[in-house]
mmCIF file of C-alpha atoms in Angstrom:
data_model
loop_
_atom_site.group_PDB
_atom_site.id
_atom_site.type_symbol
_atom_site.label_atom_id
_atom_site.label_comp_id
_atom_site.label_asym_id
_atom_site.label_seq_id
_atom_site.Cartn_x
_atom_site.Cartn_y
_atom_site.Cartn_z
ATOM 1 C CA MET E 1 4.614 -34.523 -36.553
ATOM 2 C CA PRO E 2 1.740 -35.554 -34.254
ATOM 3 C CA THR E 3 -0.823 -32.959 -33.258
ATOM 4 C CA ARG E 4 -1.430 -32.207 -29.607
ATOM 5 C CA GLN E 5 -4.833 -33.887 -29.789
ATOM 6 C CA ASN E 6 -3.384 -37.315 -30.600
ATOM 7 C CA TYR E 7 0.027 -36.875 -29.051
ATOM 8 C CA ASP E 8 0.772 -39.101 -26.067
ATOM 9 C CA PRO E 9 2.437 -36.729 -23.597
ATOM 10 C CA PRO E 10 5.849 -37.746 -22.302
ATOM 11 C CA LYS E 11 7.092 -37.282 -18.773
ATOM 12 C CA CYS E 12 8.439 -33.768 -18.948
ATOM 13 C CA THR E 13 10.523 -33.677 -15.799
ATOM 14 C CA GLY E 14 14.170 -33.341 -16.812
ATOM 15 C CA PRO E 15 17.324 -34.346 -14.948
ATOM 16 C CA SER E 16 17.089 -31.086 -12.985
ATOM 17 C CA PRO E 17 13.435 -30.237 -12.217
ATOM 18 C CA VAL E 18 12.834 -26.481 -12.433
ATOM 19 C CA GLY E 19 10.638 -24.684 -9.942
ATOM 20 C CA LEU E 20 8.953 -21.453 -11.033
ATOM 21 C CA ILE E 21 8.275 -18.975 -8.231
ATOM 22 C CA LEU E 22 5.892 -16.075 -8.872
ATOM 23 C CA THR E 23 5.812 -13.461 -6.130
ATOM 24 C CA GLY E 24 3.010 -11.056 -5.211
ATOM 25 C CA GLY E 25 2.340 -7.525 -6.341
ATOM 26 C CA GLY E 26 -1.301 -6.963 -7.266
ATOM 27 C CA ALA E 27 -1.629 -5.487 -10.756
ATOM 28 C CA ARG E 28 2.156 -5.618 -11.084
ATOM 29 C CA ALA E 29 1.835 -9.375 -11.694
ATOM 30 C CA ALA E 30 1.052 -8.608 -15.342
ATOM 31 C CA TYR E 31 4.829 -8.170 -15.631
ATOM 32 C CA GLN E 32 5.219 -11.887 -14.875
ATOM 33 C CA ALA E 33 3.072 -12.828 -17.865
ATOM 34 C CA GLY E 34 5.386 -10.829 -20.107
ATOM 35 C CA VAL E 35 8.503 -12.474 -18.651
ATOM 36 C CA LEU E 36 7.066 -15.971 -19.113
ATOM 37 C CA ALA E 37 6.040 -15.182 -22.685
ATOM 38 C CA GLY E 38 9.586 -14.071 -23.417
ATOM 39 C CA VAL E 39 11.122 -17.164 -21.805
ATOM 40 C CA ILE E 40 8.901 -19.598 -23.726
ATOM 41 C CA GLU E 41 9.623 -17.758 -26.978
ATOM 42 C CA LEU E 42 13.380 -17.942 -26.319
ATOM 43 C CA LEU E 43 13.294 -21.659 -25.532
ATOM 44 C CA ASP E 44 11.008 -22.696 -28.378
ATOM 45 C CA PRO E 45 10.917 -20.087 -31.169
ATOM 46 C CA GLU E 46 9.659 -22.714 -33.624
ATOM 47 C CA ARG E 47 6.602 -23.566 -31.471
ATOM 48 C CA ARG E 48 7.091 -27.335 -31.658
ATOM 49 C CA PRO E 49 3.920 -29.339 -30.850
ATOM 50 C CA ASP E 50 5.859 -31.667 -28.527
ATOM 51 C CA PHE E 51 7.517 -28.841 -26.587
ATOM 52 C CA CYS E 52 7.419 -29.548 -22.843
ATOM 53 C CA SER E 53 6.969 -26.819 -20.292
ATOM 54 C CA PRO E 54 10.379 -25.842 -18.871
ATOM 55 C CA PHE E 55 8.763 -25.590 -15.432
ATOM 56 C CA SER E 56 7.727 -28.767 -13.640
ATOM 57 C CA ILE E 57 6.934 -27.189 -10.257
ATOM 58 C CA LEU E 58 4.897 -23.979 -9.970
ATOM 59 C CA CYS E 59 4.716 -21.913 -6.779
ATOM 60 C CA GLY E 60 2.830 -18.667 -6.347
ATOM 61 C CA SER E 61 1.705 -16.244 -3.679
ATOM 62 C CA SER E 62 -0.750 -13.357 -3.868
ATOM 63 C CA ALA E 63 -1.269 -12.256 -7.498
ATOM 64 C CA GLY E 64 1.588 -14.571 -8.437
ATOM 65 C CA ALA E 65 -0.633 -17.451 -7.302
ATOM 66 C CA LEU E 66 -3.183 -16.495 -9.946
ATOM 67 C CA ASN E 67 -0.515 -16.580 -12.638
ATOM 68 C CA ALA E 68 0.874 -19.901 -11.359
ATOM 69 C CA ALA E 69 -2.574 -21.500 -11.431
ATOM 70 C CA ALA E 70 -3.370 -20.097 -14.870
ATOM 71 C CA TYR E 71 -0.136 -21.512 -16.288
ATOM 72 C CA ALA E 72 -0.589 -24.844 -14.486
ATOM 73 C CA CYS E 73 -4.042 -25.357 -15.986
ATOM 74 C CA SER E 74 -2.483 -25.100 -19.461
ATOM 75 C CA ALA E 75 0.963 -26.577 -18.727
ATOM 76 C CA HIS E 76 0.360 -29.185 -21.453
ATOM 77 C CA ALA E 77 0.609 -26.365 -24.010
ATOM 78 C CA PRO E 78 3.143 -23.752 -22.816
ATOM 79 C CA HIS E 79 2.698 -21.374 -25.764
ATOM 80 C CA GLU E 80 -1.068 -21.440 -25.366
ATOM 81 C CA ALA E 81 -0.665 -20.971 -21.624
ATOM 82 C CA VAL E 82 1.276 -17.720 -21.917
ATOM 83 C CA GLU E 83 -0.889 -16.446 -24.765
ATOM 84 C CA ARG E 84 -3.950 -16.976 -22.604
ATOM 85 C CA MET E 85 -2.294 -15.147 -19.709
ATOM 86 C CA LEU E 86 -1.364 -12.263 -21.989
ATOM 87 C CA HIS E 87 -4.922 -12.056 -23.307
ATOM 88 C CA ILE E 88 -6.392 -11.993 -19.795
ATOM 89 C CA TRP E 89 -4.031 -9.341 -18.442
ATOM 90 C CA SER E 90 -4.243 -7.179 -21.573
ATOM 91 C CA GLY E 91 -8.035 -7.102 -21.479
ATOM 92 C CA LEU E 92 -8.305 -6.496 -17.753
ATOM 93 C CA ARG E 93 -10.424 -3.720 -16.293
ATOM 94 C CA THR E 94 -10.615 -2.553 -12.696
ATOM 95 C CA GLY E 95 -14.256 -3.614 -12.427
ATOM 96 C CA MET E 96 -13.250 -7.179 -13.327
ATOM 97 C CA VAL E 97 -11.150 -7.381 -10.138
ATOM 98 C CA TYR E 98 -13.074 -5.310 -7.607
ATOM 99 C CA HIS E 99 -16.311 -3.326 -7.609
ATOM 100 C CA ALA E 100 -15.428 0.227 -8.635
ATOM 101 C CA ASP E 101 -18.875 1.745 -9.265
ATOM 102 C CA PRO E 102 -19.801 4.914 -7.294
ATOM 103 C CA TRP E 103 -22.607 3.348 -5.261
ATOM 104 C CA ARG E 104 -20.582 0.409 -3.918
ATOM 105 C CA LEU E 105 -17.556 2.548 -3.099
ATOM 106 C CA PHE E 106 -19.785 5.112 -1.365
ATOM 107 C CA ARG E 107 -21.560 2.409 0.638
ATOM 108 C CA THR E 108 -18.256 0.885 1.769
ATOM 109 C CA GLY E 109 -16.949 4.318 2.745
ATOM 110 C CA VAL E 110 -20.052 5.035 4.812
ATOM 111 C CA ARG E 111 -19.782 1.674 6.604
ATOM 112 C CA TRP E 112 -16.124 2.267 7.486
ATOM 113 C CA PHE E 113 -16.856 5.787 8.675
ATOM 114 C CA SER E 114 -19.844 4.639 10.739
ATOM 115 C CA MET E 115 -17.835 1.911 12.424
ATOM 116 C CA LEU E 116 -14.883 4.181 13.228
ATOM 117 C CA ALA E 117 -16.984 7.155 14.295
ATOM 118 C CA ALA E 118 -19.771 5.479 16.278
ATOM 119 C CA GLY E 119 -18.824 1.814 16.666
ATOM 120 C CA TRP E 120 -17.821 2.359 20.289
ATOM 121 C CA LEU E 121 -21.336 3.617 21.024
ATOM 122 C CA ALA E 122 -23.309 1.030 19.073
ATOM 123 C CA PRO E 123 -22.124 -2.611 19.323
ATOM 124 C CA SER E 124 -24.470 -3.509 16.478
ATOM 125 C CA LEU E 125 -22.309 -1.467 14.129
ATOM 126 C CA ARG E 126 -19.228 -3.453 15.138
ATOM 127 C CA ASN E 127 -21.093 -6.658 14.330
ATOM 128 C CA ARG E 128 -21.709 -5.370 10.810
ATOM 129 C CA GLN E 129 -18.214 -4.032 10.213
ATOM 130 C CA PRO E 130 -16.964 -4.062 6.612
ATOM 131 C CA ARG E 131 -14.617 -6.922 5.823
ATOM 132 C CA SER E 132 -12.371 -4.958 3.483
ATOM 133 C CA PHE E 133 -11.813 -1.642 1.782
ATOM 134 C CA LEU E 134 -12.612 -3.110 -1.642
ATOM 135 C CA ASP E 135 -14.848 -6.002 -2.713
ATOM 136 C CA ASN E 136 -13.078 -8.465 -5.020
ATOM 137 C CA GLU E 137 -16.152 -10.591 -5.712
ATOM 138 C CA PRO E 138 -15.746 -9.932 -9.487
ATOM 139 C CA LEU E 139 -12.295 -11.542 -9.335
ATOM 140 C CA GLY E 140 -13.787 -14.744 -7.946
ATOM 141 C CA ARG E 141 -16.288 -14.908 -10.810
ATOM 142 C CA LEU E 142 -13.546 -14.215 -13.343
ATOM 143 C CA LEU E 143 -11.332 -17.013 -12.008
ATOM 144 C CA GLU E 144 -14.227 -19.482 -11.992
ATOM 145 C CA LYS E 145 -14.831 -18.659 -15.646
ATOM 146 C CA LEU E 146 -11.231 -18.751 -16.851
ATOM 147 C CA LEU E 147 -9.502 -21.568 -14.954
ATOM 148 C CA ASP E 148 -10.048 -25.268 -15.667
ATOM 149 C CA PHE E 149 -8.972 -27.105 -12.517
ATOM 150 C CA ASP E 150 -9.946 -30.464 -13.993
ATOM 151 C CA LYS E 151 -7.319 -29.823 -16.644
ATOM 152 C CA LEU E 152 -4.836 -29.059 -13.881
ATOM 153 C CA ALA E 153 -5.464 -32.517 -12.426
ATOM 154 C CA GLU E 154 -4.993 -34.080 -15.874
ATOM 155 C CA ASN E 155 -1.698 -32.244 -16.359
ATOM 156 C CA LEU E 156 -0.444 -33.579 -13.028
ATOM 157 C CA GLU E 157 -1.545 -37.135 -13.771
ATOM 158 C CA SER E 158 -0.086 -37.155 -17.288
ATOM 159 C CA GLY E 159 3.299 -35.760 -16.284
ATOM 160 C CA TRP E 160 3.100 -32.358 -17.946
ATOM 161 C CA LEU E 161 3.501 -30.946 -14.443
ATOM 162 C CA ASP E 162 4.772 -32.264 -11.100
ATOM 163 C CA ALA E 163 3.149 -29.895 -8.602
ATOM 164 C CA LEU E 164 1.342 -26.600 -8.039
ATOM 165 C CA ALA E 165 1.721 -24.790 -4.714
ATOM 166 C CA ILE E 166 -0.266 -21.776 -3.509
ATOM 167 C CA THR E 167 0.797 -19.992 -0.310
ATOM 168 C CA ALA E 168 -1.494 -18.021 2.005
ATOM 169 C CA SER E 169 -1.041 -16.529 5.454
ATOM 170 C CA GLY E 170 -3.240 -17.722 8.315
ATOM 171 C CA TYR E 171 -4.641 -14.996 10.550
ATOM 172 C CA SER E 172 -5.714 -17.489 13.223
ATOM 173 C CA THR E 173 -2.441 -19.396 13.678
ATOM 174 C CA GLY E 174 0.054 -16.943 12.193
ATOM 175 C CA GLU E 175 1.381 -19.726 9.967
ATOM 176 C CA HIS E 176 2.226 -19.585 6.298
ATOM 177 C CA ILE E 177 0.161 -22.332 4.707
ATOM 178 C CA THR E 178 1.253 -23.826 1.412
ATOM 179 C CA PHE E 179 -1.625 -25.620 -0.275
ATOM 180 C CA TYR E 180 -0.254 -27.970 -2.888
ATOM 181 C CA GLN E 181 -1.535 -30.410 -5.468
ATOM 182 C CA SER E 182 0.849 -32.930 -6.986
ATOM 183 C CA GLY E 183 0.995 -36.035 -9.085
ATOM 184 C CA GLY E 184 1.471 -38.049 -5.906
ATOM 185 C CA GLY E 185 4.236 -39.204 -3.609
ATOM 186 C CA ILE E 186 5.025 -35.843 -2.000
ATOM 187 C CA LYS E 187 4.530 -35.873 1.756
ATOM 188 C CA PRO E 188 3.455 -32.682 3.544
ATOM 189 C CA TRP E 189 6.115 -30.871 5.549
ATOM 190 C CA ARG E 190 6.118 -28.548 8.514
ATOM 191 C CA ARG E 191 8.612 -25.952 9.749
ATOM 192 C CA SER E 192 8.469 -23.100 12.243
ATOM 193 C CA LEU E 193 5.344 -21.063 11.384
ATOM 194 C CA ARG E 194 5.114 -22.881 8.037
ATOM 195 C CA ARG E 195 3.143 -25.920 7.007
ATOM 196 C CA ALA E 196 2.140 -27.659 3.801
ATOM 197 C CA VAL E 197 -1.343 -28.992 3.149
ATOM 198 C CA PRO E 198 -2.054 -31.374 0.241
ATOM 199 C CA THR E 199 -5.383 -30.531 -1.384
ATOM 200 C CA ARG E 200 -7.201 -30.002 -4.641
ATOM 201 C CA ILE E 201 -6.473 -26.408 -5.646
ATOM 202 C CA GLY E 202 -9.462 -24.206 -6.441
ATOM 203 C CA VAL E 203 -10.566 -20.583 -6.669
ATOM 204 C CA ASP E 204 -10.833 -20.287 -2.872
ATOM 205 C CA HIS E 205 -7.110 -20.941 -2.508
ATOM 206 C CA LEU E 206 -6.325 -18.204 -5.025
ATOM 207 C CA LEU E 207 -8.614 -15.682 -3.337
ATOM 208 C CA ALA E 208 -7.053 -16.530 0.029
ATOM 209 C CA SER E 209 -3.516 -16.095 -1.274
ATOM 210 C CA SER E 210 -4.345 -12.742 -2.921
ATOM 211 C CA ALA E 211 -6.398 -11.255 -0.058
ATOM 212 C CA ILE E 212 -4.345 -8.091 0.533
ATOM 213 C CA PRO E 213 -4.923 -7.012 4.181
ATOM 214 C CA PHE E 214 -7.669 -4.385 4.535
ATOM 215 C CA VAL E 215 -7.902 -4.072 0.733
ATOM 216 C CA PHE E 216 -9.543 -7.444 -0.040
ATOM 217 C CA PRO E 217 -11.480 -9.703 2.374
ATOM 218 C CA ALA E 218 -9.894 -12.676 4.133
ATOM 219 C CA GLN E 219 -10.933 -16.124 2.928
ATOM 220 C CA ALA E 220 -12.080 -18.998 5.165
ATOM 221 C CA MET E 221 -10.175 -22.211 4.400
ATOM 222 C CA LEU E 222 -10.498 -25.677 5.895
ATOM 223 C CA VAL E 223 -7.124 -26.794 7.290
ATOM 224 C CA HIS E 224 -6.951 -30.180 9.001
ATOM 225 C CA GLY E 225 -10.557 -30.017 10.068
ATOM 226 C CA HIS E 226 -10.670 -26.461 11.372
ATOM 227 C CA THR E 227 -11.448 -23.110 9.745
ATOM 228 C CA GLU E 228 -8.462 -20.888 9.121
ATOM 229 C CA TRP E 229 -9.037 -17.325 7.937
ATOM 230 C CA CYS E 230 -6.343 -16.628 5.371
ATOM 231 C CA GLY E 231 -4.878 -13.486 3.881
ATOM 232 C CA ASP E 232 -2.227 -12.542 1.385
ATOM 233 C CA GLY E 233 0.527 -15.125 1.020
ATOM 234 C CA SER E 234 3.222 -12.470 0.684
ATOM 235 C CA MET E 235 2.880 -11.314 4.292
ATOM 236 C CA ARG E 236 6.016 -12.160 6.287
ATOM 237 C CA HIS E 237 6.927 -14.766 3.690
ATOM 238 C CA LEU E 238 10.537 -15.220 4.771
ATOM 239 C CA ALA E 239 11.186 -18.432 2.813
ATOM 240 C CA PRO E 240 9.481 -18.057 -0.602
ATOM 241 C CA ILE E 241 11.798 -20.604 -2.221
ATOM 242 C CA SER E 242 11.146 -23.314 0.380
ATOM 243 C CA PRO E 243 7.957 -24.841 -1.160
ATOM 244 C CA ALA E 244 9.680 -25.421 -4.508
ATOM 245 C CA ILE E 245 12.624 -27.142 -2.790
ATOM 246 C CA HIS E 246 10.305 -29.393 -0.767
ATOM 247 C CA LEU E 247 8.431 -30.298 -3.950
ATOM 248 C CA GLY E 248 11.635 -31.491 -5.605
ATOM 249 C CA ALA E 249 13.022 -28.537 -7.557
ATOM 250 C CA GLU E 250 16.756 -28.556 -8.246
ATOM 251 C CA LYS E 251 16.680 -25.270 -10.124
ATOM 252 C CA ILE E 252 14.727 -22.158 -9.144
ATOM 253 C CA PHE E 253 13.471 -19.528 -11.587
ATOM 254 C CA VAL E 254 11.911 -16.475 -9.928
ATOM 255 C CA VAL E 255 9.876 -13.686 -11.492
ATOM 256 C CA GLY E 256 9.553 -10.782 -9.065
ATOM 257 C CA THR E 257 7.603 -7.544 -9.330
ATOM 258 C CA SER E 258 9.894 -5.175 -7.399
ATOM 259 C CA TYR E 259 12.309 -2.795 -9.044
ATOM 260 C CA ARG E 260 15.781 -3.576 -7.664
ATOM 261 C CA ASP E 261 15.421 -5.027 -4.164
ATOM 262 C CA GLU E 262 14.052 -4.055 -0.790
ATOM 263 C CA THR E 263 17.196 -2.121 0.117
ATOM 264 C CA HIS E 264 16.666 0.351 -2.747
ATOM 265 C CA PRO E 265 13.363 2.262 -2.433
ATOM 266 C CA GLU E 266 11.776 3.013 -5.789
ATOM 267 C CA ARG E 267 11.144 6.607 -4.880
ATOM 268 C CA ARG E 268 12.773 8.931 -2.392
ATOM 269 C CA THR E 269 11.279 12.272 -1.445
ATOM 270 C CA THR E 270 12.397 15.344 0.440
ATOM 271 C CA ASP E 271 8.796 16.393 1.141
ATOM 272 C CA SER E 272 8.553 17.419 4.810
ATOM 273 C CA ASN E 273 4.739 17.320 4.918
ATOM 274 C CA PHE E 274 2.947 14.680 6.961
ATOM 275 C CA PRO E 275 2.561 11.567 4.752
ATOM 276 C CA SER E 276 -0.828 11.052 3.135
ATOM 277 C CA VAL E 277 -2.943 7.943 3.610
ATOM 278 C CA ALA E 278 -1.940 6.921 0.079
ATOM 279 C CA GLU E 279 1.764 7.177 0.915
ATOM 280 C CA ILE E 280 1.362 5.212 4.142
ATOM 281 C CA GLY E 281 -0.769 2.632 2.321
ATOM 282 C CA ALA E 282 1.871 2.301 -0.383
ATOM 283 C CA HIS E 283 4.540 1.724 2.268
ATOM 284 C CA VAL E 284 2.387 -0.953 3.900
ATOM 285 C CA LEU E 285 1.825 -2.724 0.586
ATOM 286 C CA ALA E 286 5.526 -2.491 -0.259
ATOM 287 C CA SER E 287 6.257 -4.124 3.113
ATOM 288 C CA ILE E 288 3.727 -6.893 2.420
ATOM 289 C CA PHE E 289 5.127 -7.528 -1.036
ATOM 290 C CA GLN E 290 8.734 -7.010 0.054
ATOM 291 C CA ASP E 291 10.852 -9.237 -2.119
ATOM 292 C CA THR E 292 12.577 -11.572 0.335
ATOM 293 C CA VAL E 293 13.756 -13.817 -2.477
ATOM 294 C CA ALA E 294 17.076 -11.953 -2.551
ATOM 295 C CA SER E 295 17.917 -12.938 1.028
ATOM 296 C CA ASP E 296 16.694 -16.473 0.345
ATOM 297 C CA PHE E 297 19.048 -16.598 -2.639
ATOM 298 C CA GLU E 298 21.955 -15.467 -0.464
ATOM 299 C CA SER E 299 21.293 -18.235 2.055
ATOM 300 C CA MET E 300 21.057 -20.780 -0.754
ATOM 301 C CA GLU E 301 24.344 -19.638 -2.257
ATOM 302 C CA ARG E 302 26.075 -20.115 1.099
ATOM 303 C CA VAL E 303 24.688 -23.652 1.319
ATOM 304 C CA ASN E 304 25.751 -24.344 -2.276
ATOM 305 C CA ARG E 305 29.316 -23.239 -1.504
ATOM 306 C CA LEU E 306 29.452 -25.503 1.524
ATOM 307 C CA LEU E 307 28.080 -28.455 -0.426
ATOM 308 C CA ALA E 308 30.671 -27.882 -3.145
ATOM 309 C CA LEU E 309 33.366 -28.656 -0.572
ATOM 310 C CA LEU E 310 31.972 -32.129 0.096
ATOM 311 C CA PRO E 311 33.256 -35.164 -1.857
ATOM 312 C CA PRO E 312 30.620 -36.612 -4.256
ATOM 313 C CA ASN E 313 30.287 -39.836 -2.248
ATOM 314 C CA VAL E 314 29.605 -37.866 0.958
ATOM 315 C CA LEU E 315 27.186 -35.483 -0.786
ATOM 316 C CA LYS E 316 24.978 -38.398 -1.850
ATOM 317 C CA THR E 317 24.405 -39.291 1.801
ATOM 318 C CA GLN E 318 23.210 -35.787 2.734
ATOM 319 C CA SER E 319 19.617 -34.561 2.619
ATOM 320 C CA LEU E 320 20.807 -31.227 1.204
ATOM 321 C CA ARG E 321 21.467 -30.711 -2.491
ATOM 322 C CA PRO E 322 22.879 -27.815 -4.543
ATOM 323 C CA VAL E 323 20.244 -25.618 -6.210
ATOM 324 C CA SER E 324 20.914 -23.160 -9.037
ATOM 325 C CA THR E 325 18.841 -20.006 -9.359
ATOM 326 C CA LEU E 326 17.893 -17.241 -11.767
ATOM 327 C CA ALA E 327 15.656 -14.246 -11.085
ATOM 328 C CA ILE E 328 14.151 -11.652 -13.413
ATOM 329 C CA THR E 329 12.713 -8.448 -11.959
ATOM 330 C CA PRO E 330 11.586 -5.129 -13.493
ATOM 331 C CA SER E 331 14.343 -3.040 -15.053
ATOM 332 C CA ARG E 332 12.516 0.216 -14.333
ATOM 333 C CA SER E 333 10.263 1.727 -11.698
ATOM 334 C CA LEU E 334 6.679 0.505 -11.889
ATOM 335 C CA ASP E 335 5.517 3.509 -9.851
ATOM 336 C CA GLU E 336 6.257 5.859 -12.733
ATOM 337 C CA LEU E 337 4.709 3.450 -15.206
ATOM 338 C CA ALA E 338 1.488 3.271 -13.182
ATOM 339 C CA MET E 339 1.031 7.032 -12.931
ATOM 340 C CA ALA E 340 1.337 7.343 -16.704
ATOM 341 C CA HIS E 341 -1.885 5.294 -16.923
ATOM 342 C CA TYR E 342 -3.652 6.501 -13.761
ATOM 343 C CA LYS E 343 -6.369 8.369 -15.661
ATOM 344 C CA GLN E 344 -7.563 5.081 -17.175
ATOM 345 C CA MET E 345 -8.928 4.058 -13.774
ATOM 346 C CA PRO E 346 -12.737 4.452 -13.351
ATOM 347 C CA ARG E 347 -13.667 7.948 -12.194
ATOM 348 C CA ALA E 348 -15.250 6.775 -8.929
ATOM 349 C CA ALA E 349 -12.169 4.772 -7.927
ATOM 350 C CA ARG E 350 -9.892 7.620 -8.993
ATOM 351 C CA THR E 351 -11.889 10.053 -6.880
ATOM 352 C CA LEU E 352 -11.560 7.771 -3.881
ATOM 353 C CA PHE E 353 -7.789 7.483 -4.293
ATOM 354 C CA ASN E 354 -7.510 11.247 -4.770
ATOM 355 C CA VAL E 355 -9.209 11.699 -1.406
ATOM 356 C CA LEU E 356 -6.616 9.346 0.087
ATOM 357 C CA GLY E 357 -3.837 11.537 -1.265
ATOM 358 C CA VAL E 358 -3.004 10.193 -4.715
ATOM 359 C CA SER E 359 -2.039 12.973 -7.106
ATOM 360 C CA SER E 360 -0.947 12.788 -10.737
ATOM 361 C CA ARG E 361 -0.201 16.476 -11.092
ATOM 362 C CA SER E 362 3.138 17.308 -12.660
ATOM 363 C CA GLY E 363 5.799 17.662 -9.983
ATOM 364 C CA SER E 364 3.521 16.176 -7.299
ATOM 365 C CA LYS E 365 2.932 12.535 -8.176
ATOM 366 C CA THR E 366 2.201 11.173 -4.720
ATOM 367 C CA GLY E 367 0.719 7.752 -4.045
ATOM 368 C CA ALA E 368 2.199 6.306 -7.234
ATOM 369 C CA ALA E 369 3.360 3.145 -5.461
ATOM 370 C CA LEU E 370 -0.159 2.478 -4.157
ATOM 371 C CA ILE E 371 -1.630 2.836 -7.632
ATOM 372 C CA SER E 372 0.996 0.502 -9.114
ATOM 373 C CA TYR E 373 -0.549 -2.348 -7.089
ATOM 374 C CA LEU E 374 -4.231 -1.533 -7.685
ATOM 375 C CA LEU E 375 -4.412 -0.199 -11.255
ATOM 376 C CA PHE E 376 -6.033 -3.120 -13.052
ATOM 377 C CA GLU E 377 -6.412 -1.419 -16.418
ATOM 378 C CA GLY E 378 -5.392 -2.787 -19.804
ATOM 379 C CA SER E 379 -3.164 0.105 -20.844
ATOM 380 C CA TYR E 380 -1.041 -0.319 -17.688
ATOM 381 C CA THR E 381 -0.984 -4.106 -17.724
ATOM 382 C CA GLN E 382 -0.008 -4.116 -21.415
ATOM 383 C CA ALA E 383 2.910 -1.811 -20.594
ATOM 384 C CA LEU E 384 3.943 -4.205 -17.825
ATOM 385 C CA ILE E 385 3.741 -7.156 -20.226
ATOM 386 C CA GLU E 386 5.938 -5.363 -22.759
ATOM 387 C CA LEU E 387 8.476 -4.564 -20.050
ATOM 388 C CA GLY E 388 8.503 -8.179 -18.860
ATOM 389 C CA ARG E 389 9.026 -9.557 -22.347
ATOM 390 C CA ALA E 390 11.824 -7.047 -23.022
ATOM 391 C CA ASP E 391 13.541 -7.920 -19.734
ATOM 392 C CA SER E 392 13.483 -11.615 -20.669
ATOM 393 C CA MET E 393 14.889 -10.963 -24.125
ATOM 394 C CA SER E 394 17.653 -8.765 -22.727
ATOM 395 C CA ARG E 395 18.855 -11.728 -20.680
ATOM 396 C CA ALA E 396 18.566 -14.348 -23.414
ATOM 397 C CA GLU E 397 22.025 -15.821 -22.812
ATOM 398 C CA GLU E 398 21.335 -16.314 -19.101
ATOM 399 C CA VAL E 399 17.947 -17.872 -19.829
ATOM 400 C CA HIS E 400 19.386 -20.345 -22.342
ATOM 401 C CA ALA E 401 22.239 -21.252 -20.006
ATOM 402 C CA PHE E 402 19.875 -21.795 -17.076
ATOM 403 C CA PHE E 403 17.495 -24.094 -18.978
ATOM 404 C CA LYS E 404 20.084 -26.013 -21.003
ATOM 405 C CA GLU E 405 19.466 -29.270 -19.090
ATOM 406 C CA THR E 406 15.673 -29.094 -19.162
ATOM 407 C CA PRO E 407 13.478 -30.787 -21.752
ATOM 408 C CA GLY E 408 12.376 -28.832 -24.748
#
């Protein structure tokens, strides 16, 4: 059997190209690494050296964009790709994502307070307003260190991968911008408040896609010759499946980070007190990361049923095509899981969140949803990985049935 070093990679795209869609969710995205590890293990338990990635098109937004890029850079070796993702998420610390030391948090707090309290009196304060609540500069350094974008280009050229798409939201135009890099031949598309931009993916695209409003700073991106300030790609993302379809996917595999769907809140309360900042913030983040894939799936199923009524010779003349789907989402509440590991967060960050209304006291665990997005600590991310892997394994029959036509 040839080793990967001297093995001439085949074209891995099967008869039904599979698009992988990774949604947003901050620290919750560690769950996606666990799901992918489980899927790869199910499809290739023997770890064959010529095993092709089951995903030929990768699409990500927010933290899901980071996972998509990490996998894409190692798509030539799927087992190594997921092992690397598991290693990164398992060893994560809050300070590796955003500055959590007392001095920086205190300085940011003072700047926000000064702007809100006296900005109307002193224009100079407004000119020096803070760009975000937290500074994710450490995340940029971490991504530069870990991701090999030259290898991404090689994977696209050699056929290990067809395309990588990263979605961000433009503050200037209000458009969702899908930055994509492909092996060639894919023309950019444009729809209402959505456009695609071919480019060479880099760290800036990932920081733009994961720039949670107010939490992390917006990122300046060059789009058709002008500067577009971009924020989190999950905001108002009403068609998360669309980029994969445009890039040629005929099957869609989605890994979400929301327990159940947007119609079933993870936690209900009968507390009549005025909501804390942490509770309001959690609601805002849940709205940003609202899983709209479910409604997209429903629309796709309606189209599939209509297409099934067409004779084969007529179907070939249509621009539409049937698309099969499979989604895996958490089987338990991630709010509860996060609060079980809350004390692992650095003391300074924990103090700040306590001031905002987060409480881990028995019988009064408020702000849990907020923490589930921002708790970048190894004990929590490892628990998410274990949950993701278990959820994949529990649906082994569905996974095998979904990928039966793909290479492997």
